[in-house]
PDB file of C-alpha atoms in Angstrom:
ATOM      1  CA  SER A 155      61.446  50.853 150.771  1.00 57.00           C
ATOM      2  CA  LEU A 156      65.125  51.546 151.210  1.00 57.00           C
ATOM      3  CA  TYR A 157      64.749  55.004 149.728  1.00 56.00           C
ATOM      4  CA  CYS A 158      61.947  55.935 152.131  1.00 59.00           C
ATOM      5  CA  ARG A 159      64.141  54.860 155.045  1.00 59.00           C
ATOM      6  CA  SER A 160      67.048  56.954 153.696  1.00 68.00           C
ATOM      7  CA  GLU A 161      69.150  53.838 153.129  1.00 85.00           C
ATOM      8  CA  PHE A 162      70.607  55.215 149.919  1.00 87.00           C
ATOM      9  CA  HIS A 163      73.776  53.110 149.827  1.00 84.00           C
ATOM     10  CA  ALA A 164      71.702  49.939 150.172  1.00 88.00           C
ATOM     11  CA  ALA A 165      69.321  51.201 147.478  1.00 86.00           C
ATOM     12  CA  ILE A 166      72.256  51.698 145.120  1.00 85.00           C
ATOM     13  CA  ASP A 167      73.444  48.151 145.816  1.00 87.00           C
ATOM     14  CA  VAL A 168      69.977  46.798 145.006  1.00 87.00           C
ATOM     15  CA  CYS A 169      69.916  48.752 141.733  1.00 84.00           C
ATOM     16  CA  LYS A 170      73.352  47.433 140.743  1.00 85.00           C
ATOM     17  CA  GLN A 171      72.208  43.896 141.460  1.00 86.00           C
ATOM     18  CA  ALA A 172      68.938  44.379 139.569  1.00 84.00           C
ATOM     19  CA  GLU A 173      70.789  45.721 136.539  1.00 84.00           C
ATOM     20  CA  SER A 174      73.182  42.787 136.447  1.00 84.00           C
ATOM     21  CA  ASN A 175      70.447  40.165 136.879  1.00 82.00           C
ATOM     22  CA  VAL A 176      68.310  41.037 133.862  1.00 79.00           C
ATOM     23  CA  ASP A 177      69.015  41.131 130.148  1.00 80.00           C
ATOM     24  CA  SER A 178      67.038  44.311 129.557  1.00 80.00           C
ATOM     25  CA  PRO A 179      66.820  46.479 132.680  1.00 80.00           C
ATOM     26  CA  HIS A 180      63.705  48.575 133.157  1.00 85.00           C
ATOM     27  CA  TYR A 181      64.301  52.322 133.109  1.00 89.00           C
ATOM     28  CA  TYR A 182      62.939  52.612 136.642  1.00 89.00           C
ATOM     29  CA  ILE A 183      66.042  50.836 137.990  1.00 92.00           C
ATOM     30  CA  PHE A 184      68.135  53.727 136.717  1.00 93.00           C
ATOM     31  CA  PHE A 185      65.654  56.312 137.977  1.00 94.00           C
ATOM     32  CA  ASN A 186      65.840  54.869 141.493  1.00 92.00           C
ATOM     33  CA  TRP A 187      69.613  54.609 141.229  1.00 93.00           C
ATOM     34  CA  GLY A 188      69.886  58.235 140.136  1.00 95.00           C
ATOM     35  CA  THR A 189      67.545  59.363 142.880  1.00 94.00           C
ATOM     36  CA  ALA A 190      69.641  57.611 145.539  1.00 94.00           C
ATOM     37  CA  LEU A 191      72.841  59.130 144.139  1.00 96.00           C
ATOM     38  CA  LYS A 192      71.225  62.577 144.093  1.00 96.00           C
ATOM     39  CA  ALA A 193      70.206  62.168 147.731  1.00 94.00           C
ATOM     40  CA  LEU A 194      73.853  61.408 148.542  1.00 95.00           C
ATOM     41  CA  LYS A 195      74.864  64.582 146.653  1.00 95.00           C
ATOM     42  CA  ARG A 196      76.691  62.528 144.018  1.00 96.00           C
ATOM     43  CA  TYR A 197      75.204  64.689 141.282  1.00 97.00           C
ATOM     44  CA  LYS A 198      77.495  63.799 138.371  1.00 97.00           C
ATOM     45  CA  GLU A 199      76.853  60.084 138.894  1.00 97.00           C
ATOM     46  CA  ALA A 200      73.137  60.756 139.274  1.00 97.00           C
ATOM     47  CA  ILE A 201      73.047  62.577 135.947  1.00 98.00           C
ATOM     48  CA  VAL A 202      74.630  59.548 134.237  1.00 97.00           C
ATOM     49  CA  LYS A 203      71.888  57.288 135.602  1.00 96.00           C
ATOM     50  CA  PHE A 204      69.143  59.770 134.732  1.00 97.00           C
ATOM     51  CA  GLU A 205      70.502  60.029 131.200  1.00 96.00           C
ATOM     52  CA  ARG A 206      70.273  56.235 130.982  1.00 95.00           C
ATOM     53  CA  VAL A 207      66.579  56.584 131.849  1.00 95.00           C
ATOM     54  CA  LEU A 208      66.167  58.904 128.875  1.00 94.00           C
ATOM     55  CA  GLU A 209      67.887  56.372 126.613  1.00 93.00           C
ATOM     56  CA  LEU A 210      65.268  53.820 127.643  1.00 92.00           C
ATOM     57  CA  ASN A 211      62.296  56.187 127.908  1.00 90.00           C
ATOM     58  CA  GLN A 212      62.823  59.465 126.067  1.00 90.00           C
ATOM     59  CA  TYR A 213      59.427  60.810 127.141  1.00 89.00           C
ATOM     60  CA  ASP A 214      60.148  60.768 130.878  1.00 88.00           C
ATOM     61  CA  PHE A 215      59.785  64.463 131.685  1.00 91.00           C
ATOM     62  CA  GLU A 216      60.232  63.892 135.418  1.00 93.00           C
ATOM     63  CA  VAL A 217      63.768  62.661 134.858  1.00 95.00           C
ATOM     64  CA  LYS A 218      64.543  65.744 132.779  1.00 95.00           C
ATOM     65  CA  LYS A 219      63.650  67.840 135.843  1.00 96.00           C
ATOM     66  CA  GLU A 220      65.936  65.657 137.970  1.00 97.00           C
ATOM     67  CA  ILE A 221      68.829  66.276 135.568  1.00 97.00           C
ATOM     68  CA  ASP A 222      68.169  70.021 135.692  1.00 97.00           C
ATOM     69  CA  GLU A 223      68.148  69.959 139.499  1.00 97.00           C
ATOM     70  CA  CYS A 224      71.427  68.027 139.604  1.00 97.00           C
ATOM     71  CA  ASN A 225      73.027  70.505 137.214  1.00 97.00           C
ATOM     72  CA  LYS A 226      71.838  73.391 139.397  1.00 96.00           C
ATOM     73  CA  MET A 227      73.319  71.714 142.462  1.00 96.00           C
ATOM     74  CA  LEU A 228      76.630  71.200 140.648  1.00 95.00           C
ATOM     75  CA  ASP A 229      76.625  74.878 139.630  1.00 92.00           C
ATOM     76  CA  SER A 230      75.903  75.991 143.192  1.00 91.00           C
ATOM     77  CA  GLU A 231      78.755  73.806 144.472  1.00 86.00           C
ATOM     78  CA  LYS A 232      81.027  75.629 142.026  1.00 83.00           C
ATOM     79  CA  GLY A 233      79.633  78.968 143.185  1.00 80.00           C
ATOM     80  CA  ILE A 234      77.787  79.695 139.961  1.00 67.00           C
ATOM     81  CA  ASP A 235      74.382  81.290 140.317  1.00 57.00           C
ATOM     82  CA  ALA A 236      71.833  79.520 138.148  1.00 47.00           C
TER      83      ALA A 236
END
C-alpha cells in the first residue's frame, strides 16, 4: 500500500479521489487520509479527517486515540507540556 511505502502525498490523492467518486464515502477513507496527514505532521488537517470518521462511525475508539495524539503533537509544537 502507499501508506506502507511512506508515499503519504500519493495516499492523500487517492483518498481525495475516492471521496469524490462515491455518494457515501466509507469512514475508512477518512481514517487513511487522517493517518497520512498525521505522518506528514499536518496535525490540524488530520484532526479534521479523524473527526469526519467519528461523524460516520461514532464508536471508533482507535480514531479517538489518533485525535488525542495529534492534539499532543500540536501542544508540543507550541511548547506546551501535555
